[in-house]
Amino acid sequence: MAGGIVIAASGNKGYPGKLTCKVFVTCIVAAMGGLIFGYDIGISGGVTSMPQFLKKFFPDVYRKEELNIGGTNQYCKFNSQKLTMFTSSLYLAALVASWFASIVTRVFGRKISMVLGGSLFLVGAIVNGLAKNRLMLYIGRAFLGCGVGFANQSVPVYLSEMAPYKYRGALNMVFQLSITIGILAANLINYFTSKMKNGNGWRYSLGLAAVPAVIFIIGSLCLPDTPNSLIERGKQEEAKERLRKIRGVENVDEEFDDLVNASIESKKIKHPWAKILSRKYRPQLIFVTFIPFFQQLTGMNVFMFYAPVLFKTIGFGNNASLMSSLITGIVNCVSTLVSIFTVDRFGRRILFLEGGVQMFICQVIITICVGIKFGIDGNPGVLENWYAMVVVIAICVYVAAFAWSWGPLGWLVPSEILPLEVRSAGQSVNVSVNMIFTFFIAQVFLEMMCKLKFGLFIFFSVFVVAMTIFIYVLLPETKGIPIEEMAEIWKAHPCWRKFVVDRNEKPTNVTTYEMTEDVKVETKEV
Ligand code: BGC
């Protein structure tokens, strides 16, 4: 069978239950965790392009930009490791925090992890809003990062566990939607604060991070924990009652039994970190490592962090730069809705594949445009309107592609393929890898732009090709499969079978689905 097109689900499992109002509201509230992450992504680019902020904390960059020291080479204008450290330090903190968050999430539940995440973020927002020197800025960033680490560890898992399996994709993606709302809100705030006459606009931008933090803390305090987590912590009766409530049906026995079995399996494992490295979990380990790696190597965060800087670099004025990043923020947000409405109908693979192709085409167009205009020496001359339009449109189409593919799926797929026994550990790997490479992009992007010039986008496009092939060959479809039944999909996949099928195990009855244009279903003994 051609690479990765077979998927499987066990027997005729299809738990009763509907999308209840309770689950819907609960998931929306939990997904607010994405707001704090998004706010942060969106705020730093605008702040680091504000002259008053640069003058106070990074005077050397300020001098270089304002006084045009260093000649006319646009590619290198903003290159400063200290400045990028401001943006990227947060992601290092998030990386470390996610390891601790994995323990808290497993032992104390998903809810505590979320409340903690919001609280740490709140402290960071206050410290940054009051910052007097660079040290305070970095300390604030560290707290914000810890908040993001805890939230990103727990929220996607919470959503995947709460949602009925048929709607899991859409509900999980509300997390990504709230990331994009956070980014957009931050872009908007930057747009207004940058115009403040008193020179303190950056303070408002950084301090207002407290608003999404408070929303998230209050929301999480009101949330119930997931049945999976209650069972994991020995609260069986409460878990069954909770399951009845969230599924809106009396008979939840089958799903409940499966959750209990998953928990018994999970209890046998003393060291989930060591366990996830074993051969049996190889497919999960590969995906929780490579999906976040590739998500960052799409190059999306170049636009999210540095859109205003980037637009300035290609010759836009201050206002036009902030306006253009606002436009990309809107496109990002609206396009996420496309995936929410399609992911449970058409599946994950098609979105991944289409998104990859679209991003690649846009990257080629952007490279050609920037290359023709700036050449090697980075001197653009006069910037015509039509040229600026082509670049902005290509960037928007690229952002849309990411927003309905790798953006939301980068959080959904890892959180739904992990069995309970390695779920917290696996999600930590996912968050850590995501944060390492978010850090990497934030830290080296300005340096890369200075060195690679217009070839920068070629660099990312090579990865886009690689990730699209990776998905095509290796990822089975996970749409419509209950989360605790996910183990079956690997057994029917030609590449993963040999890792997961226990040679002593009796053959099981597995339903295989062949994913072609229209889905054909056949059943066979494996
Ligand atoms: C990614 C972020 C990115 C955001 C953009 C998220 O899924 O993890 O790194 O900035 O999408 O919307």
JSON list of N, CA, C and O and ligand atoms in Angstrom, two decimals, residues 37 41 152 176 179-180 183 295-296 300-301 304-305 332 336 402-403 406-408 410-411 434-435 438, ligand 1:
[
{"chain": "A", "resi": 37, "resn": "PHE", "atom": "N", "xyz": [-0.58, 32.44, 25.23]},
{"chain": "A", "resi": 37, "resn": "PHE", "atom": "CA", "xyz": [0.51, 32.08, 24.32]},
{"chain": "A", "resi": 37, "resn": "PHE", "atom": "C", "xyz": [0.49, 33.03, 23.11]},
{"chain": "A", "resi": 37, "resn": "PHE", "atom": "O", "xyz": [1.50, 33.61, 22.72]},
{"chain": "A", "resi": 41, "resn": "ILE", "atom": "N", "xyz": [3.14, 35.85, 21.57]},
{"chain": "A", "resi": 41, "resn": "ILE", "atom": "CA", "xyz": [3.76, 35.75, 20.23]},
{"chain": "A", "resi": 41, "resn": "ILE", "atom": "C", "xyz": [3.57, 37.07, 19.48]},
{"chain": "A", "resi": 41, "resn": "ILE", "atom": "O", "xyz": [4.48, 37.59, 18.85]},
{"chain": "A", "resi": 152, "resn": "ASN", "atom": "N", "xyz": [0.38, 25.25, 27.77]},
{"chain": "A", "resi": 152, "resn": "ASN", "atom": "CA", "xyz": [0.46, 24.46, 26.53]},
{"chain": "A", "resi": 152, "resn": "ASN", "atom": "C", "xyz": [0.59, 22.96, 26.82]},
{"chain": "A", "resi": 152, "resn": "ASN", "atom": "O", "xyz": [0.27, 22.12, 25.99]},
{"chain": "A", "resi": 176, "resn": "GLN", "atom": "N", "xyz": [-6.08, 26.59, 19.17]},
{"chain": "A", "resi": 176, "resn": "GLN", "atom": "CA", "xyz": [-5.33, 27.34, 18.16]},
{"chain": "A", "resi": 176, "resn": "GLN", "atom": "C", "xyz": [-6.06, 28.64, 17.82]},
{"chain": "A", "resi": 176, "resn": "GLN", "atom": "O", "xyz": [-5.43, 29.67, 17.64]},
{"chain": "A", "resi": 179, "resn": "ILE", "atom": "N", "xyz": [-5.19, 31.04, 20.27]},
{"chain": "A", "resi": 179, "resn": "ILE", "atom": "CA", "xyz": [-3.80, 31.54, 20.06]},
{"chain": "A", "resi": 179, "resn": "ILE", "atom": "C", "xyz": [-3.86, 32.68, 19.03]},
{"chain": "A", "resi": 179, "resn": "ILE", "atom": "O", "xyz": [-3.29, 33.76, 19.24]},
{"chain": "A", "resi": 180, "resn": "THR", "atom": "N", "xyz": [-4.60, 32.44, 17.95]},
{"chain": "A", "resi": 180, "resn": "THR", "atom": "CA", "xyz": [-4.61, 33.47, 16.89]},
{"chain": "A", "resi": 180, "resn": "THR", "atom": "C", "xyz": [-5.35, 34.73, 17.35]},
{"chain": "A", "resi": 180, "resn": "THR", "atom": "O", "xyz": [-4.99, 35.84, 16.96]},
{"chain": "A", "resi": 183, "resn": "ILE", "atom": "N", "xyz": [-2.86, 36.61, 19.32]},
{"chain": "A", "resi": 183, "resn": "ILE", "atom": "CA", "xyz": [-1.88, 37.28, 18.45]},
{"chain": "A", "resi": 183, "resn": "ILE", "atom": "C", "xyz": [-2.51, 38.56, 17.88]},
{"chain": "A", "resi": 183, "resn": "ILE", "atom": "O", "xyz": [-1.91, 39.64, 17.90]},
{"chain": "A", "resi": 295, "resn": "GLN", "atom": "N", "xyz": [6.53, 22.13, 12.57]},
{"chain": "A", "resi": 295, "resn": "GLN", "atom": "CA", "xyz": [5.62, 23.28, 12.68]},
{"chain": "A", "resi": 295, "resn": "GLN", "atom": "C", "xyz": [6.43, 24.57, 12.75]},
{"chain": "A", "resi": 295, "resn": "GLN", "atom": "O", "xyz": [6.12, 25.56, 12.12]},
{"chain": "A", "resi": 296, "resn": "GLN", "atom": "N", "xyz": [7.51, 24.53, 13.53]},
{"chain": "A", "resi": 296, "resn": "GLN", "atom": "CA", "xyz": [8.32, 25.74, 13.65]},
{"chain": "A", "resi": 296, "resn": "GLN", "atom": "C", "xyz": [9.14, 26.00, 12.40]},
{"chain": "A", "resi": 296, "resn": "GLN", "atom": "O", "xyz": [9.39, 27.14, 12.03]},
{"chain": "A", "resi": 300, "resn": "MET", "atom": "N", "xyz": [6.67, 30.10, 10.01]},
{"chain": "A", "resi": 300, "resn": "MET", "atom": "CA", "xyz": [5.52, 30.95, 10.35]},
{"chain": "A", "resi": 300, "resn": "MET", "atom": "C", "xyz": [5.88, 32.03, 11.38]},
{"chain": "A", "resi": 300, "resn": "MET", "atom": "O", "xyz": [5.44, 33.17, 11.29]},
{"chain": "A", "resi": 301, "resn": "ASN", "atom": "N", "xyz": [6.68, 31.63, 12.36]},
{"chain": "A", "resi": 301, "resn": "ASN", "atom": "CA", "xyz": [6.95, 32.60, 13.43]},
{"chain": "A", "resi": 301, "resn": "ASN", "atom": "C", "xyz": [7.84, 33.76, 13.00]},
{"chain": "A", "resi": 301, "resn": "ASN", "atom": "O", "xyz": [7.91, 34.77, 13.68]},
{"chain": "A", "resi": 304, "resn": "MET", "atom": "N", "xyz": [5.12, 35.99, 12.55]},
{"chain": "A", "resi": 304, "resn": "MET", "atom": "CA", "xyz": [4.41, 36.32, 13.79]},
{"chain": "A", "resi": 304, "resn": "MET", "atom": "C", "xyz": [5.26, 37.22, 14.70]},
{"chain": "A", "resi": 304, "resn": "MET", "atom": "O", "xyz": [4.78, 38.18, 15.26]},
{"chain": "A", "resi": 305, "resn": "PHE", "atom": "N", "xyz": [6.54, 36.89, 14.83]},
{"chain": "A", "resi": 305, "resn": "PHE", "atom": "CA", "xyz": [7.39, 37.69, 15.73]},
{"chain": "A", "resi": 305, "resn": "PHE", "atom": "C", "xyz": [7.85, 38.98, 15.08]},
{"chain": "A", "resi": 305, "resn": "PHE", "atom": "O", "xyz": [7.93, 40.01, 15.70]},
{"chain": "A", "resi": 332, "resn": "ASN", "atom": "N", "xyz": [-4.74, 35.06, 9.78]},
{"chain": "A", "resi": 332, "resn": "ASN", "atom": "CA", "xyz": [-4.40, 33.91, 10.63]},
{"chain": "A", "resi": 332, "resn": "ASN", "atom": "C", "xyz": [-5.61, 33.43, 11.42]},
{"chain": "A", "resi": 332, "resn": "ASN", "atom": "O", "xyz": [-5.93, 32.24, 11.48]},
{"chain": "A", "resi": 336, "resn": "THR", "atom": "N", "xyz": [-8.14, 29.96, 10.60]},
{"chain": "A", "resi": 336, "resn": "THR", "atom": "CA", "xyz": [-8.20, 28.84, 11.55]},
{"chain": "A", "resi": 336, "resn": "THR", "atom": "C", "xyz": [-9.61, 28.24, 11.57]},
{"chain": "A", "resi": 336, "resn": "THR", "atom": "O", "xyz": [-9.79, 27.04, 11.77]},
{"chain": "A", "resi": 402, "resn": "PHE", "atom": "N", "xyz": [-0.87, 28.01, 6.72]},
{"chain": "A", "resi": 402, "resn": "PHE", "atom": "CA", "xyz": [-0.39, 27.53, 8.03]},
{"chain": "A", "resi": 402, "resn": "PHE", "atom": "C", "xyz": [-1.57, 27.44, 9.00]},
{"chain": "A", "resi": 402, "resn": "PHE", "atom": "O", "xyz": [-1.70, 26.49, 9.77]},
{"chain": "A", "resi": 403, "resn": "ALA", "atom": "N", "xyz": [-2.42, 28.45, 8.93]},
{"chain": "A", "resi": 403, "resn": "ALA", "atom": "CA", "xyz": [-3.50, 28.56, 9.93]},
{"chain": "A", "resi": 403, "resn": "ALA", "atom": "C", "xyz": [-4.53, 27.45, 9.81]},
{"chain": "A", "resi": 403, "resn": "ALA", "atom": "O", "xyz": [-5.23, 27.16, 10.77]},
{"chain": "A", "resi": 406, "resn": "TRP", "atom": "N", "xyz": [-0.71, 23.26, 9.63]},
{"chain": "A", "resi": 406, "resn": "TRP", "atom": "CA", "xyz": [0.28, 22.97, 10.67]},
{"chain": "A", "resi": 406, "resn": "TRP", "atom": "C", "xyz": [0.04, 23.69, 11.98]},
{"chain": "A", "resi": 406, "resn": "TRP", "atom": "O", "xyz": [0.45, 23.21, 13.03]},
{"chain": "A", "resi": 407, "resn": "GLY", "atom": "N", "xyz": [-0.62, 24.84, 11.93]},
{"chain": "A", "resi": 407, "resn": "GLY", "atom": "CA", "xyz": [-0.89, 25.57, 13.18]},
{"chain": "A", "resi": 407, "resn": "GLY", "atom": "C", "xyz": [-1.73, 24.73, 14.13]},
{"chain": "A", "resi": 407, "resn": "GLY", "atom": "O", "xyz": [-1.25, 24.21, 15.14]},
{"chain": "A", "resi": 408, "resn": "PRO", "atom": "N", "xyz": [-3.02, 24.53, 13.78]},
{"chain": "A", "resi": 408, "resn": "PRO", "atom": "CA", "xyz": [-3.89, 23.78, 14.70]},
{"chain": "A", "resi": 408, "resn": "PRO", "atom": "C", "xyz": [-3.52, 22.30, 14.80]},
{"chain": "A", "resi": 408, "resn": "PRO", "atom": "O", "xyz": [-3.58, 21.70, 15.88]},
{"chain": "A", "resi": 410, "resn": "GLY", "atom": "N", "xyz": [-0.71, 20.95, 14.60]},
{"chain": "A", "resi": 410, "resn": "GLY", "atom": "CA", "xyz": [0.52, 20.80, 15.39]},
{"chain": "A", "resi": 410, "resn": "GLY", "atom": "C", "xyz": [0.22, 20.59, 16.87]},
{"chain": "A", "resi": 410, "resn": "GLY", "atom": "O", "xyz": [1.02, 20.04, 17.62]},
{"chain": "A", "resi": 411, "resn": "TRP", "atom": "N", "xyz": [-0.95, 21.04, 17.30]},
{"chain": "A", "resi": 411, "resn": "TRP", "atom": "CA", "xyz": [-1.35, 20.81, 18.70]},
{"chain": "A", "resi": 411, "resn": "TRP", "atom": "C", "xyz": [-2.33, 19.67, 18.82]},
{"chain": "A", "resi": 411, "resn": "TRP", "atom": "O", "xyz": [-2.34, 18.94, 19.81]},
{"chain": "A", "resi": 434, "resn": "ASN", "atom": "N", "xyz": [8.57, 22.06, 20.53]},
{"chain": "A", "resi": 434, "resn": "ASN", "atom": "CA", "xyz": [8.00, 23.27, 19.96]},
{"chain": "A", "resi": 434, "resn": "ASN", "atom": "C", "xyz": [8.73, 24.51, 20.48]},
{"chain": "A", "resi": 434, "resn": "ASN", "atom": "O", "xyz": [9.11, 25.40, 19.73]},
{"chain": "A", "resi": 435, "resn": "MET", "atom": "N", "xyz": [8.96, 24.52, 21.79]},
{"chain": "A", "resi": 435, "resn": "MET", "atom": "CA", "xyz": [9.58, 25.71, 22.39]},
{"chain": "A", "resi": 435, "resn": "MET", "atom": "C", "xyz": [11.05, 25.85, 21.98]},
{"chain": "A", "resi": 435, "resn": "MET", "atom": "O", "xyz": [11.53, 26.95, 21.74]},
{"chain": "A", "resi": 438, "resn": "THR", "atom": "N", "xyz": [10.91, 27.22, 18.59]},
{"chain": "A", "resi": 438, "resn": "THR", "atom": "CA", "xyz": [10.38, 28.59, 18.57]},
{"chain": "A", "resi": 438, "resn": "THR", "atom": "C", "xyz": [11.52, 29.51, 19.03]},
{"chain": "A", "resi": 438, "resn": "THR", "atom": "O", "xyz": [11.76, 30.57, 18.46]},
{"chain": "B", "resi": 1, "resn": "BGC", "atom": "C1", "xyz": [2.35, 27.81, 16.91]},
{"chain": "B", "resi": 1, "resn": "BGC", "atom": "C2", "xyz": [2.99, 29.11, 17.16]},
{"chain": "B", "resi": 1, "resn": "BGC", "atom": "C3", "xyz": [2.56, 30.10, 16.12]},
{"chain": "B", "resi": 1, "resn": "BGC", "atom": "C4", "xyz": [1.06, 30.19, 16.05]},
{"chain": "B", "resi": 1, "resn": "BGC", "atom": "C5", "xyz": [0.61, 31.11, 14.94]},
{"chain": "B", "resi": 1, "resn": "BGC", "atom": "C6", "xyz": [0.87, 27.97, 16.85]},
{"chain": "B", "resi": 1, "resn": "BGC", "atom": "O1", "xyz": [0.28, 26.76, 16.56]},
{"chain": "B", "resi": 1, "resn": "BGC", "atom": "O2", "xyz": [2.71, 26.87, 17.90]},
{"chain": "B", "resi": 1, "resn": "BGC", "atom": "O3", "xyz": [4.38, 28.97, 17.21]},
{"chain": "B", "resi": 1, "resn": "BGC", "atom": "O4", "xyz": [3.06, 31.36, 16.39]},
{"chain": "B", "resi": 1, "resn": "BGC", "atom": "O5", "xyz": [0.52, 28.91, 15.85]},
{"chain": "B", "resi": 1, "resn": "BGC", "atom": "O6", "xyz": [-0.77, 31.18, 14.85]}
]
